[in-house]
Every structure is written in structure tokens, then in C-alpha cells.
Short mmCIF file of C-alpha atoms in Angstrom, two decimals:
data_model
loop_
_atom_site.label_atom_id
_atom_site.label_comp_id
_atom_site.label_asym_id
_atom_site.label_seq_id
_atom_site.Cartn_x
_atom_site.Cartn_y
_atom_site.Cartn_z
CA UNK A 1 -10.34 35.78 -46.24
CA UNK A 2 -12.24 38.81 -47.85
CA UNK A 3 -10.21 42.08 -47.71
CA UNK A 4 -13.04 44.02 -45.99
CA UNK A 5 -16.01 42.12 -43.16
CA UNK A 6 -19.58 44.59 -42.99
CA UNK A 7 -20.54 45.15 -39.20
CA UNK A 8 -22.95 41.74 -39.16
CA UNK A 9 -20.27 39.42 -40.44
CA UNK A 10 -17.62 40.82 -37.90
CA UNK A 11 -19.72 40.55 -34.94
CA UNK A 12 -20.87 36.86 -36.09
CA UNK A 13 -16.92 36.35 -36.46
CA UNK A 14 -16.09 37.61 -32.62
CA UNK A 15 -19.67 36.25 -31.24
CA UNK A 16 -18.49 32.54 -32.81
CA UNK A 17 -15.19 32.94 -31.59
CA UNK A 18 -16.32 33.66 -28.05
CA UNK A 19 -18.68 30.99 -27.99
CA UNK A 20 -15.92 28.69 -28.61
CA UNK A 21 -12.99 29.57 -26.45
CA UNK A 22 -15.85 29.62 -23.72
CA UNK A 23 -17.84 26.21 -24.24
CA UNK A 24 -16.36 24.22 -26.69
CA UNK A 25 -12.42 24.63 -25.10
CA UNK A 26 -12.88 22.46 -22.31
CA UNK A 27 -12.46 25.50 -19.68
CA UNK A 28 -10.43 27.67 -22.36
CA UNK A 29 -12.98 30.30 -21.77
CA UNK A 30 -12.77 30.23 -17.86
CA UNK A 31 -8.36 29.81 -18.50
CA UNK A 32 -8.71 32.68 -20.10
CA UNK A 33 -11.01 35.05 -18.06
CA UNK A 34 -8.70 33.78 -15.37
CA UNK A 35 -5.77 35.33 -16.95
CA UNK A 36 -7.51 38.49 -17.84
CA UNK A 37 -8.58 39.21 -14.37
CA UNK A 38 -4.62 38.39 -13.45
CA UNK A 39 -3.05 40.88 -16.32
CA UNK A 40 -5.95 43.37 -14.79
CA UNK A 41 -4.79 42.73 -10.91
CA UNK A 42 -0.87 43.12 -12.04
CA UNK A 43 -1.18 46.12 -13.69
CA UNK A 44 -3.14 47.56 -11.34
CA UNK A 45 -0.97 46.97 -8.36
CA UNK A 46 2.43 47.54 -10.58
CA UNK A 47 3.53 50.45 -9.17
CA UNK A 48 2.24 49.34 -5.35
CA UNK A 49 6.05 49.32 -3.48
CA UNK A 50 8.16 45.97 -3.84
CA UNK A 51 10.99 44.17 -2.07
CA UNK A 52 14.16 43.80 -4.10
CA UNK A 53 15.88 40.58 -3.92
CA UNK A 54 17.76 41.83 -1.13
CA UNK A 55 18.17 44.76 0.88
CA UNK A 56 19.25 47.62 -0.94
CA UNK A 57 21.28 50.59 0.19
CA UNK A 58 19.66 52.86 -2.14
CA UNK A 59 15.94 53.64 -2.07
CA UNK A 60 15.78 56.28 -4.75
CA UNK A 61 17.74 57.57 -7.90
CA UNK A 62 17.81 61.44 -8.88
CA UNK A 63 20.49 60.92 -12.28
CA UNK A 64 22.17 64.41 -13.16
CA UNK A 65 22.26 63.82 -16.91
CA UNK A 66 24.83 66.12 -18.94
CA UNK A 67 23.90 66.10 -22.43
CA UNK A 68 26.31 66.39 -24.79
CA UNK A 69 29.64 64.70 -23.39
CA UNK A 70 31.33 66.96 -20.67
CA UNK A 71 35.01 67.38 -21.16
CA UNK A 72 36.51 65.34 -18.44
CA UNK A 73 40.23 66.99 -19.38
CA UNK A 74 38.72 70.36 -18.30
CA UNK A 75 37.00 68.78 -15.09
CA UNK A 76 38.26 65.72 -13.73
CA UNK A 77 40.87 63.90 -15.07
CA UNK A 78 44.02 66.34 -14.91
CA UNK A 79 46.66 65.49 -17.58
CA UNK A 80 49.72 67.51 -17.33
CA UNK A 81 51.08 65.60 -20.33
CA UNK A 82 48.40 67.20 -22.46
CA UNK A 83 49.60 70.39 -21.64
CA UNK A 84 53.15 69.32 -21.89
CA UNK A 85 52.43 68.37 -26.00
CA UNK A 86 49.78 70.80 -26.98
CA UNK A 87 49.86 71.38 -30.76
CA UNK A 88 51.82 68.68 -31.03
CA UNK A 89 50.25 65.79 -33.17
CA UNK A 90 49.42 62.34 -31.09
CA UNK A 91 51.50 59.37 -31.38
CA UNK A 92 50.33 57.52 -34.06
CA UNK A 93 50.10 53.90 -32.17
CA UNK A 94 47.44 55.84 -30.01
CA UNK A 95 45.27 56.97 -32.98
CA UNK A 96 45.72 53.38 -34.94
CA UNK A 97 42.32 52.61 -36.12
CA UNK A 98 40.69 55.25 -34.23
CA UNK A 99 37.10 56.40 -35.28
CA UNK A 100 36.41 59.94 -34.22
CA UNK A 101 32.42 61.04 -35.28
CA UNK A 102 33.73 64.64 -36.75
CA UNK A 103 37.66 65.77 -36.75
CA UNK A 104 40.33 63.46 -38.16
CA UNK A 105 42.69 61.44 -35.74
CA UNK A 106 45.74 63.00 -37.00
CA UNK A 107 44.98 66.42 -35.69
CA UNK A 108 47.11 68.03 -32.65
CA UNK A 109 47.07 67.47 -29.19
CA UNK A 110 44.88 70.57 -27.20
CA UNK A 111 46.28 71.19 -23.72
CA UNK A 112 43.45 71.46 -20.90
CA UNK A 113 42.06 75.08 -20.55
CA UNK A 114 42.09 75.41 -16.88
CA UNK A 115 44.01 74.53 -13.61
CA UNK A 116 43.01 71.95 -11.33
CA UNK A 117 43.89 71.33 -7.59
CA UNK A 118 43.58 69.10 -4.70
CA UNK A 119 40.34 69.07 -2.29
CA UNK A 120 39.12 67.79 0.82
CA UNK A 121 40.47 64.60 2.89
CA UNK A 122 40.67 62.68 -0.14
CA UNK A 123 42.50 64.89 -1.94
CA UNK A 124 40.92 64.10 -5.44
CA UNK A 125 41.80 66.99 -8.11
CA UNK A 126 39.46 68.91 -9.58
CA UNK A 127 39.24 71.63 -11.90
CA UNK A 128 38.98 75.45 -11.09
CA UNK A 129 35.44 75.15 -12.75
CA UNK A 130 34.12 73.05 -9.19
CA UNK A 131 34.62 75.50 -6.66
CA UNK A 132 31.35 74.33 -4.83
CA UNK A 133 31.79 70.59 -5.71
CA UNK A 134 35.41 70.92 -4.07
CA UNK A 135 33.37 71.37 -0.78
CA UNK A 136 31.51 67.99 -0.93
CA UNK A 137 34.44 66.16 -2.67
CA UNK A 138 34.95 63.68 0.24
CA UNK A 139 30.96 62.77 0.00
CA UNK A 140 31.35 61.46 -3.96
CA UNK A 141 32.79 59.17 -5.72
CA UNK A 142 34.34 60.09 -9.24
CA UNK A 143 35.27 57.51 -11.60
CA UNK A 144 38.02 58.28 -14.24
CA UNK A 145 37.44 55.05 -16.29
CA UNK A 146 34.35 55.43 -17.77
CA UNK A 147 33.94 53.85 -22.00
CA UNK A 148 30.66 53.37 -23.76
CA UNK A 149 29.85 52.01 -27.22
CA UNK A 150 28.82 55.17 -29.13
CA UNK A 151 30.33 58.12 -30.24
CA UNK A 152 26.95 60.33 -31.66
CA UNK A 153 24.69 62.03 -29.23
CA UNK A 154 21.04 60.01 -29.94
CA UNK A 155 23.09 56.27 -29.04
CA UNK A 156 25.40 57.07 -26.77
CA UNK A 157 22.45 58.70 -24.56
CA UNK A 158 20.50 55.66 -25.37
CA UNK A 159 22.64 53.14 -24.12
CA UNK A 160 23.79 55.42 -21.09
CA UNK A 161 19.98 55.53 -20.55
CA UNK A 162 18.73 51.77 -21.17
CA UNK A 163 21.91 49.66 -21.35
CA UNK A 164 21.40 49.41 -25.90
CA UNK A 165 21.88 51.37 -28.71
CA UNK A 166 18.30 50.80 -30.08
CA UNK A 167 15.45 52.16 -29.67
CA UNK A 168 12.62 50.31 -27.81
CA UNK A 169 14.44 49.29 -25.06
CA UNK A 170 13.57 50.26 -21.07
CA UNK A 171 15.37 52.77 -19.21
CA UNK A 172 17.13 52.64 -15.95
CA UNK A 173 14.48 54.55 -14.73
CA UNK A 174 11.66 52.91 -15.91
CA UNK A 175 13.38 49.05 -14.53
CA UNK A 176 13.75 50.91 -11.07
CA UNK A 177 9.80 51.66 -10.74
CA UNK A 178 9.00 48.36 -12.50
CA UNK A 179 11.99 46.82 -9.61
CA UNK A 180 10.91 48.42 -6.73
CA UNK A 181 7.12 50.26 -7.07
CA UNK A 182 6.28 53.84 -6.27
CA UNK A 183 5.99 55.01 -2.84
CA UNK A 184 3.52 58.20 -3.58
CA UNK A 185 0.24 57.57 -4.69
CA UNK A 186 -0.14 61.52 -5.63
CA UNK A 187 3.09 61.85 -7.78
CA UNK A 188 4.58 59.71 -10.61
CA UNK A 189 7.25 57.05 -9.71
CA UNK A 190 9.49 58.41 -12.48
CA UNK A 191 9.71 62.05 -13.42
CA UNK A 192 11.73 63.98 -15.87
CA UNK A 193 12.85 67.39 -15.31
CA UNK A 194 14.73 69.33 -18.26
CA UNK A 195 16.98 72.80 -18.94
CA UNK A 196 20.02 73.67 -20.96
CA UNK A 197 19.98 74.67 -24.67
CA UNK A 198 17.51 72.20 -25.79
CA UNK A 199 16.09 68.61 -24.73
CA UNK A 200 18.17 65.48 -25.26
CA UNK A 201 19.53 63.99 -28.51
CA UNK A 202 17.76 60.46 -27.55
CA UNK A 203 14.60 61.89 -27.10
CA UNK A 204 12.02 60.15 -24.90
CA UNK A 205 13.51 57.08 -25.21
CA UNK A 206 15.88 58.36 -22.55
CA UNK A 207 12.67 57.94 -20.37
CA UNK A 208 10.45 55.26 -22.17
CA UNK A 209 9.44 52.06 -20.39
CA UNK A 210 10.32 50.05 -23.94
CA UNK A 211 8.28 46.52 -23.44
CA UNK A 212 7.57 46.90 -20.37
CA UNK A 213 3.89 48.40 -19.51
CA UNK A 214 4.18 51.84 -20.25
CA UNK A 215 2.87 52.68 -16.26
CA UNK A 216 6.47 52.49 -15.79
CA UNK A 217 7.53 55.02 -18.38
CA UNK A 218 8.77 58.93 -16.77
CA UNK A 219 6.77 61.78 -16.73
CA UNK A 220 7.96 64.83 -17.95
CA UNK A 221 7.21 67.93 -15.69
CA UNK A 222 8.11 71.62 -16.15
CA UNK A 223 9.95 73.75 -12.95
CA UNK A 224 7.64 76.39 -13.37
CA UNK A 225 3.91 76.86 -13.51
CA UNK A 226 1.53 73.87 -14.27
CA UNK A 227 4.29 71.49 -13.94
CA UNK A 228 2.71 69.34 -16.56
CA UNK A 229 0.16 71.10 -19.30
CA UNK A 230 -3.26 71.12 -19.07
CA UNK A 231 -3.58 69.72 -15.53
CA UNK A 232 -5.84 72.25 -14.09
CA UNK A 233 -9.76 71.66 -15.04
CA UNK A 234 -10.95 73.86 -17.96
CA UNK A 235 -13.46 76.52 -17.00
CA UNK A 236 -17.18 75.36 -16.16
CA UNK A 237 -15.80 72.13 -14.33
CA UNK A 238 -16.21 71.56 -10.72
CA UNK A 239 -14.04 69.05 -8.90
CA UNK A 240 -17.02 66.86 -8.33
CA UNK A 241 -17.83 66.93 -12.05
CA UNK A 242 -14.71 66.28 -12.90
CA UNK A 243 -14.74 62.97 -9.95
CA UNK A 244 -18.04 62.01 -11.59
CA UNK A 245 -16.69 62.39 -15.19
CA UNK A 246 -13.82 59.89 -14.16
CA UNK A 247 -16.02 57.44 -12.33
CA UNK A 248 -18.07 56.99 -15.56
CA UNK A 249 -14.74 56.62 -18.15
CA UNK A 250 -13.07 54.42 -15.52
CA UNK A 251 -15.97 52.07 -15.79
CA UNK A 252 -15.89 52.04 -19.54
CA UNK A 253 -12.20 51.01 -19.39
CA UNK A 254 -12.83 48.29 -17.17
CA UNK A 255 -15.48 46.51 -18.78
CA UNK A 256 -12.86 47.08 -22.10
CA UNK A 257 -10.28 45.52 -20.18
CA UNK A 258 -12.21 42.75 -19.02
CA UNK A 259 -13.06 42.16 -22.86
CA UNK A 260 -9.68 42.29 -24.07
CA UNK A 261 -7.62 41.91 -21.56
CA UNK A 262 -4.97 44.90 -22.50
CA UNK A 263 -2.82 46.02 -19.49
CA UNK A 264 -2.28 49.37 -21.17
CA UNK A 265 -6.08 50.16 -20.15
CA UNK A 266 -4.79 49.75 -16.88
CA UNK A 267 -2.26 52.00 -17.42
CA UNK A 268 -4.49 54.68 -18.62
CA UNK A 269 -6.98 54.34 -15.75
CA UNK A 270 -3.80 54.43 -13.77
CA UNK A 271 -2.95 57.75 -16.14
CA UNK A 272 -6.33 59.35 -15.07
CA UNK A 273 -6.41 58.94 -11.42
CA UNK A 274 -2.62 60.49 -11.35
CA UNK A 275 -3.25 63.34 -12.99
CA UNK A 276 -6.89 63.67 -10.72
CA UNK A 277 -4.83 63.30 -7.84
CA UNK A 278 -1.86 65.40 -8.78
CA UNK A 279 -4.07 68.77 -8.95
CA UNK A 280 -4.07 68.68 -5.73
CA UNK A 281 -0.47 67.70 -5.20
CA UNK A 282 1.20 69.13 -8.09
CA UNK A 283 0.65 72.61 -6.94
CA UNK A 284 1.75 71.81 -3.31
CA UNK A 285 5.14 70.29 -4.88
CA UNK A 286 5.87 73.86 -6.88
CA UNK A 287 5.01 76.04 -4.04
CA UNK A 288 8.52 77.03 -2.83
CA UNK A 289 7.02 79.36 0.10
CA UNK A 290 8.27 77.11 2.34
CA UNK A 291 11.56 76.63 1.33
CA UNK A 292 14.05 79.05 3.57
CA UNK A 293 15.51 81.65 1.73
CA UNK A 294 19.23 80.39 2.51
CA UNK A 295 18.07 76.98 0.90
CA UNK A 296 17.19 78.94 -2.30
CA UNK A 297 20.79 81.04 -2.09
CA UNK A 298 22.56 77.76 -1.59
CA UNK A 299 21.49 76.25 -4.80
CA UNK A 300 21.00 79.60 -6.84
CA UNK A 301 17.09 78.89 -7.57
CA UNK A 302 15.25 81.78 -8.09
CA UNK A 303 10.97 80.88 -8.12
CA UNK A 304 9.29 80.89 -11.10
CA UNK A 305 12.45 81.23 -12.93
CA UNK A 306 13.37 78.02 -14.63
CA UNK A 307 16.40 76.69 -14.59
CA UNK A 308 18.98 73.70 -13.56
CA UNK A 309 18.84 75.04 -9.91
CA UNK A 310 15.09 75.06 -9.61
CA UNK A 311 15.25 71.47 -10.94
CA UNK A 312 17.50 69.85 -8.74
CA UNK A 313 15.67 71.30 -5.37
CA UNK A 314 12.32 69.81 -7.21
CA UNK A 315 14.08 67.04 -7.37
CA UNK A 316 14.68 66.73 -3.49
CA UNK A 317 10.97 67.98 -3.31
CA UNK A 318 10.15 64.78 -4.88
CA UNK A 319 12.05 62.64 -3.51
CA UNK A 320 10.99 63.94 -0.06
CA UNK A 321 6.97 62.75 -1.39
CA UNK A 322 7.95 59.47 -2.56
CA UNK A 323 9.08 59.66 -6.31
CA UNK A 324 11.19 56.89 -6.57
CA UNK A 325 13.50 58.59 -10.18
CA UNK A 326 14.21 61.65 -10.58
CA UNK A 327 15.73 62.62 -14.23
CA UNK A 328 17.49 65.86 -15.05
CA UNK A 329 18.96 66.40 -18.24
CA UNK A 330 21.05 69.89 -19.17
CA UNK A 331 21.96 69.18 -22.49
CA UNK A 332 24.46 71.98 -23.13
CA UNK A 333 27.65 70.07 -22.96
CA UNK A 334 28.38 69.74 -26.82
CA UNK A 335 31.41 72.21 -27.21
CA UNK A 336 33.10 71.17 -30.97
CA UNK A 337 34.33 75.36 -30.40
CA UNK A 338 33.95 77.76 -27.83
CA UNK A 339 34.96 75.50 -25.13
CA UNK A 340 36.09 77.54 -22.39
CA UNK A 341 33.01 80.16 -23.28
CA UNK A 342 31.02 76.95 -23.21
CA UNK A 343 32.35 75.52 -20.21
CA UNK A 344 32.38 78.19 -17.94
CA UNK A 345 28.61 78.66 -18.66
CA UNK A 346 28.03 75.04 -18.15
CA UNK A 347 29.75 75.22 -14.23
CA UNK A 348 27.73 78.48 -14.03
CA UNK A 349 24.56 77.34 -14.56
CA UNK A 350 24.61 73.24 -13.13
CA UNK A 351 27.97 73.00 -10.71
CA UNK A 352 26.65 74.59 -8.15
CA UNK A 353 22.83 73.14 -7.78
CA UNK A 354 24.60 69.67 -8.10
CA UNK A 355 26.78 70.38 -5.04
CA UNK A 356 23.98 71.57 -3.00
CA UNK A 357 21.72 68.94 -3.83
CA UNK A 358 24.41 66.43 -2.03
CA UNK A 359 24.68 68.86 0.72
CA UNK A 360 20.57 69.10 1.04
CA UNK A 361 20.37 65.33 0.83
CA UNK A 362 22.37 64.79 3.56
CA UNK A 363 21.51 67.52 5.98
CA UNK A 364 17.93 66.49 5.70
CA UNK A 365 19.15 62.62 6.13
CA UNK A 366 18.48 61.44 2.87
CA UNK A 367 21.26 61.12 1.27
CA UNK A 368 22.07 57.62 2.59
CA UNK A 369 19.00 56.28 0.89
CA UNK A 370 19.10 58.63 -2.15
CA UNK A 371 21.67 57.55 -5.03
CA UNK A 372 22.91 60.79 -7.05
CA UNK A 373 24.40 60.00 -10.66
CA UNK A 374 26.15 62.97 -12.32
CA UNK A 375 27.64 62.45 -15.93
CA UNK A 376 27.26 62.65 -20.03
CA UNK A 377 26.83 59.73 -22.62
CA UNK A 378 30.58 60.38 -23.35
CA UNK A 379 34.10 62.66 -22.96
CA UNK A 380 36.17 64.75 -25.25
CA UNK A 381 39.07 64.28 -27.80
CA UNK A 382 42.30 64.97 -26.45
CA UNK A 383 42.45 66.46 -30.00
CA UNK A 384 41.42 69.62 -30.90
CA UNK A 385 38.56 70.36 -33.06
CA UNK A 386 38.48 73.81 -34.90
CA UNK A 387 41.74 75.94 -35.08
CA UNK A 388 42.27 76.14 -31.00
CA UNK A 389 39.33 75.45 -28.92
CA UNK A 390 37.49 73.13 -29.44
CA UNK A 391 37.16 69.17 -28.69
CA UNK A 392 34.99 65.95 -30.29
CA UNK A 393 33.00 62.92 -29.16
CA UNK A 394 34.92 60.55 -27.40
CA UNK A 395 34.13 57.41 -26.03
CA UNK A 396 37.26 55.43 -25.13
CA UNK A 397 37.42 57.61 -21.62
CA UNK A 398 35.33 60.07 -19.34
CA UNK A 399 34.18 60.37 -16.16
CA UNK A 400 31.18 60.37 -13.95
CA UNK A 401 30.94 60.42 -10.07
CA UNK A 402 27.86 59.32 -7.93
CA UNK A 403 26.86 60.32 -4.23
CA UNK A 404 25.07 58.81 -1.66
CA UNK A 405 22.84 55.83 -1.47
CA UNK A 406 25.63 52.87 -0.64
CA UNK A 407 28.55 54.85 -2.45
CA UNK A 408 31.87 55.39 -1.01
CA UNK A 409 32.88 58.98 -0.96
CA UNK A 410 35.68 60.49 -1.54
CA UNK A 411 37.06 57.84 -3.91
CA UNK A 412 38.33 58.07 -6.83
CA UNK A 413 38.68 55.03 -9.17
CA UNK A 414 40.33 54.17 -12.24
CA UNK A 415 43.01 56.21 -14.46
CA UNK A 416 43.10 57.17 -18.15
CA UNK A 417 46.40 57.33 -20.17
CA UNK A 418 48.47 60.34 -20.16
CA UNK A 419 46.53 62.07 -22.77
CA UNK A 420 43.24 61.31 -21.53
CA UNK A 421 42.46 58.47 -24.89
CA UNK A 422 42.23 55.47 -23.63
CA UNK A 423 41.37 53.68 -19.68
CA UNK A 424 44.52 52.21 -18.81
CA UNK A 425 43.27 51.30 -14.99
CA UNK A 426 39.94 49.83 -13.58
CA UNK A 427 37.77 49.96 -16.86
CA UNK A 428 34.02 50.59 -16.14
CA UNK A 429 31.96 50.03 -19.11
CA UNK A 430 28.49 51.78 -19.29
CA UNK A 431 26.49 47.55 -18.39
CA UNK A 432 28.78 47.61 -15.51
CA UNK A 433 27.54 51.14 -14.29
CA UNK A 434 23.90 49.78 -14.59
CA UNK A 435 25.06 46.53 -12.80
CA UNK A 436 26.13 48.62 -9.79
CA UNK A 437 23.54 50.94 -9.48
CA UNK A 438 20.87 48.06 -9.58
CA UNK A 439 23.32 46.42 -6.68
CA UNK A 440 22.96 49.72 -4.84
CA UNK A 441 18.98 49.49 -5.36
CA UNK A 442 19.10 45.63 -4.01
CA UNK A 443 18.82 43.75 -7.50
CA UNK A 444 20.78 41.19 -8.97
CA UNK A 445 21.41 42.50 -12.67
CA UNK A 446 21.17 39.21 -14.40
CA UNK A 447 17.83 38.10 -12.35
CA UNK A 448 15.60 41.53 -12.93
CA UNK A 449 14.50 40.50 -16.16
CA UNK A 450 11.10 41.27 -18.04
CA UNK A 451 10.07 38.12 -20.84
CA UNK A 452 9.80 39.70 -24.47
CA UNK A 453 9.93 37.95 -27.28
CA UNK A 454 10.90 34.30 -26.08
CA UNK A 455 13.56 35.80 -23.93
CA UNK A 456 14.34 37.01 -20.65
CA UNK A 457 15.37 41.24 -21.37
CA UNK A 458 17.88 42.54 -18.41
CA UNK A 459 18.79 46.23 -18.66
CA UNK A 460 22.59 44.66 -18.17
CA UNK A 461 22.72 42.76 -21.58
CA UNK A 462 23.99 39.61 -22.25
CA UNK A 463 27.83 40.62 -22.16
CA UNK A 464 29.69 39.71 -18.67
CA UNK A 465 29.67 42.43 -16.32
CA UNK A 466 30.62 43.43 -13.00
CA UNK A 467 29.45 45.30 -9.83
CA UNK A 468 31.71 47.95 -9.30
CA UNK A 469 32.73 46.96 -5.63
CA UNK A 470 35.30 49.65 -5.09
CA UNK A 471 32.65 52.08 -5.42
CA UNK A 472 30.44 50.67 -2.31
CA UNK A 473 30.73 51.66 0.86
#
């Protein structure tokens, strides 16, 4: 074949090829336009709401995403042992073979920084840091057992995110629109809100729809002003010249589709009509004028100031319209030094949104249909890092807790060892997580699958998992 066709010899090329597949295939040609018009109906209804495979508790997802690997020895795992052997060095069966991603094994044993007590019915122990989580402690569920695979930032927020350590993949977000549809037709089904220091380590594949159509992928917004850039119609455009101008490319990318058969045109149409419909709802979503001003005090959001706070009352916004995920990442959680500097500015700015978001939820009577995820890709070395405060990546043990939408508050499950190293009760690896929060949404983890690639792709993996069933209510 010659490296390079002129214009004539390609269009004889495509004209030939058509004229085959449509007369000379015996019905290839109508087989074909068949399946075109099908990829074109699919993607155009793919975001149209669905039925799970069986009722689901939860209807919605907002995921609290702490980026950087909180320190569950300063939150919510309370190890009195640790405090007992600070600067001590750790046994050395508990460090055998041991990978840590900065410090070296052998170094001492760092005591927790703050005090922790007992709250609510349940009595679950938190740390001084939660004063306004200690108030909805009997409405979550924390989980002490939490391991992953990773212990850098970009993986370990990958697989948290899409169930793999490679790129490419979908995330939880994205298989919950593709699972269940979208419920606004003015909004995105999957939005991502951001604050802290700076965005996540993973990038936008915490978001990305991987192989499945990208109509599924999240939509970043801002909590402040145009909520996504360059909205609003430029100067000189009407909104009927802008309704005409659509019309016309809308056209054009259906007769392209037809030829080709590409549901990513579909997406883009699908791209175009969102964003014509969301300058009309966009602005109605960041108007806060009708929020009360005691709704504002209770979770510290201040208009037009962005921040964690302002994020997490979007979020109920949202939800409230019909977004079906709602993604907030505060990536500020990295403390190798400074950690009780670090930590007390992390509470500051996030602990007490998150609490009033559970307390919104359910004094608006959402929160039985709204599942709330709060956690990091990872915990902290029992081991200091530094000369005395700081602590590293660690993946053998954290902890998460989730609200709402099918979960059993005020439980707390599983138990790390006396230093905090390893899970010693009720294990919960990151697939198993996923498997119980598509459970909550009304899927059965091993039969929401997408075919790529000769195989059937689950957000669960291929590894046996388990639904969490202490965590359900």
C-alpha cells in the first residue's frame, strides 16, 4: 500500500468500499446501518435513568475524598500502646519485609498527637480534632480495617477511585451514571468539586469514564463564579443565535455519526446541549440567596468564597436537582512534618462541612437515599518521619466511615493491631469497599460489567470479594 493516497484515490477507496459492504455483502450494508442507528439510539439515551438489578438503598453518591492519606492514629483509631512506646523502635517481626514509600522501617514508634474520647449512643472514640462529627457519630459508620494496594499518592488514589492501579480504567463515579442514568437533564450526572492545597495526585483519572463512552466521565465545576469556564455566551450572541448556532452543528454531527457510526459524536452533541441548558441552570445552582443564613453558619460557607464548606452544600444543591455523583477532593492530607500544624488545619477547614452535610441530608430527608463516603487513598506510619512530627504512606491500615444511603450508623467495624500497622479484625480491602457501595446502589459487583477487549471489565476486579454486610442497615 503506498505511504501517502491524493484526494481522488481516497475517495475511490471509501466510495468502493461502501459500495460493497452495501450491495455485494448480502445485507452487510443494511447489518450495518442497523447497528449504527443502535450505537446512535444507546448513546443517546445513556444517561436516560435505569433500574439496577435490584432495588437499591442508595440513589446517589456525594464521596468526601481526602487527598493525601489522613492519619487515622490522630482521628480514629485510638492506640494507647503507641503512646505507651513512643521513641521506642517497633518490634522487628512487625516491620519484617515491610516497604515504606519514604522513611526506613527501623525508625521509632511516634505516639498519637491528640486525645480521643467516647461519643454518642454508640460510643465510638474519636479524636479531639471531630468536635462536630462527635454530634452525628451515631448516624455513620467508621471502619478501622481499611488496606489498599499502593503506597504513592497517583495509585493509591487510582485504585481507591476505579478499583486498579492503571490508568484507563472507569471510576466509581463514572460506573454509577453508566449503572443507574442521570436524573437531571440540566446538570451533569457526575460532577467534581475541588479545594485544599492543590488538585489530586491521580489527576482526572480520578473522574474519567476509562472505556466506557466518555458521556459518563465527571465534570469538573468551580464553587464560585461561572462554575465551569466559558459557559456564558461571548458578547454579540443572543440566546436564539446561540439555539440556532447549535441546531446547525447538531445536524452536522448527526449526519457524521450516521457515516461513521462513533458514539463519542453522541457524546459531544450530548456535551453541547448540557452546557446550552446549564446557562440557565448553572447560575440558579450557585445562587445561595436562598439558602438561610443558619444553613450557611452550620457548615461555615461563606458566598463567593471558595472553599471545602461551599463545596459540600453544592453538593446537597446537586443532589437536590438530580446529579446522581458528587466528587469532592481536599487534597491537603500529606503531612511527612508538621503534622499537628497540618492536622489541625485539615479539621479546620473540612470536619465541620462534612458533619453538616450528614445533618442537612437528613433534615431535608435525603439522607436515606444519599450515600456519603469520607476517606483518603491510604493511613499513616505508626513511625515517625522527620525528627518528631511527622508520619509516611501507609497502606496496611486506615480508616474511612460512610453515612446514609443503606448504612448502619453508629457502627464501628474492624480493629487494627496495637500500633495501628497491620488489620488484625474484619479486613476490608479497597474491591470490597466498591463491592458494597455498588450493593448499596442495587448492583451485583460481578454482573455490572462493560465488554473491552474480549472481556467483561467490572470495577470489582477479578479477585474474590465481599459485600461488607456488617455495614448495612
Amino acid at each position: 500500500m503506498p505511504s501517502s493516497l491524493n484526494s481522488d484515490n481516497l475517495n475511490q477507496r471509501l466510495t468502493s468500499r461502501r459500495w460493497f459492504l452495501q450491495e455485494c455483502g448480502i445485507g452487510l450494508g443494511a447489518v450495518a446501518l442497523g447497528q449504527l442507528l443502535e450505537q446512535k439510539a444507546v448513546a443517546a439515551d445513556a444517561l436516560t435513568p435505569k433500574q439496577p438489578h435490584f432495588p437499591g438503598r442508595a440513589k446517589n453518591v456525594i464521596q468526601l475524598f481526602m487527598g493525601g492519606g489522613p492519619s487515622h492514629l490522630e482521628l480514629f483509631d485510638h492506640k494507647p500502646a503507641l503512646a505507651k512506646f513512643d521513641g521506642q523502635l517497633p518490634p522487628a517481626d512487625l516491620i519484617k519485609d515491610y516497604r515504606a514509600a519514604f522513611i526506613s522501617p527501623n525508625s521509632k514508634l511516634l505516639g498519637p498527637k491528640f486525645k480521643f474520647s467516647k461519643h454518642g449512643e454508640c460510643g465510638a472514640e474519636l479524636s479531639e480534632l471531630l468536635p462536630n462529627m462527635a454530634e452525628v457519630v451515631d448516624e455513620i459508620a467508621i471502619v478501622k480495617s481499611m488496606v489498599t494496594d499502593a503506597f504513592n499518592h497517583a495509585p493509591a488514589q487510582i485504585i481507591m477511585s476505579t478499583g486498579s492501579q492503571q490508568f484507563g480504567k472507569p471510576s466509581l463515579g463514572a460506573w454509577t451514571t453508566y449503572g443507574l442514568g442521570c436524573e437531571s437533564r440540566d446538570l451533569p450526572a457526575f460532577v467534581v468539586l475541588s479545594s485544599g492545597n492543590k488538585g489530586p495526585s491521580g489527576g482526572n483519572a480520578n473522574w474519567g469514564s476509562g472505556f466506557l463512552p466518555t458521556v459518563y466521565q465527571g465534570v469538573s465545576f468551580r464553587s464560585t463564579g461561572e462554575p465551569v469556564l466559558y459557559l456564558s455566551n461571548p458578547a454579540g450572541v443572543d440566546q436564539q443565535l446561540q439555539r440556532d448556532s447549535l441546531d446547525v452543528i447538531t445536524q452536522l454531527n448527526e449526519r457524521k455519526q450516521q457515516e461513521v457510526g462513533d458514539p463519542e459524536i453522541a457524546t459531544r452533541i450530548n456535551s453541547f446541549e448540557m452546557a446550552y441548558r446549564m446557562q440557565s441552570s448553572a447560575p440558579e445552582l450557585m445562587d445561595m440567596s436562598s439558602e438561610p443564613q443558619h444553613i450557611l453558619e452550620m457548615y461555615g460557607a461563606e458566598p463567593g468564597v471558595p472553599s471545602f464548606a461551599m463545596n459540600c452544600l453544592l453538593a446537597r444543591r446537586m443532589i437536590e436537582r438530580g446529579v446522581r455523583f458528587v466528587e469532592m477532593f481536599h487534597e491537603s492530607w500529606d503531612q511527612h512534618g508538621g503534622l499537628v500544624k497540618g492536622l489541625k488545619q485539615n479539621c479546620a477547614d473540612t470536619e465541620q462541612a462534612s458533619a453538616a452535610l450528614v445533618k442537612d441530608l437528613k433534615q431535608r430527608g435525603l439522607l436515606d437515599e444519599t450515600l456519603v463516603i469520607w476517606g483518603g487513598e491510604f493511613g499513616r506510619t505508626p513511625m515517625v518521619q522527620g525528627s518528631t512530627d511527622g508520619r509516611d504512606h501507609h497502606p496496611n491500615a486506615f480508616s474511612m466511615w460512610l453515612a446514609g444511603g443503606g448504612v448502619k450508623g453508629g457502627v464501628t467495624l474492624g480493629a487494627s493491631d496495637d500500633f495501628g500497622f497491620n488489620v488484625i479484625e474484619d479486613r476490608v480491602h479497597v474491591h470490597d469497599l466498591h463491592r458494597t457501595i455498588l450493593h448499596l446502589l442495587g448492583f451485583d459487583g460481578n454482573q455490572l460489567t462493560f465488554p473491552y477487549q474480549g472481556l467483561d471489565q467490572r470495577l470489582v476486579g477479578v479477585e474474590p470479594t465481599r459485600i461488607v454486610k456488617e455495614l448495612l442497615a
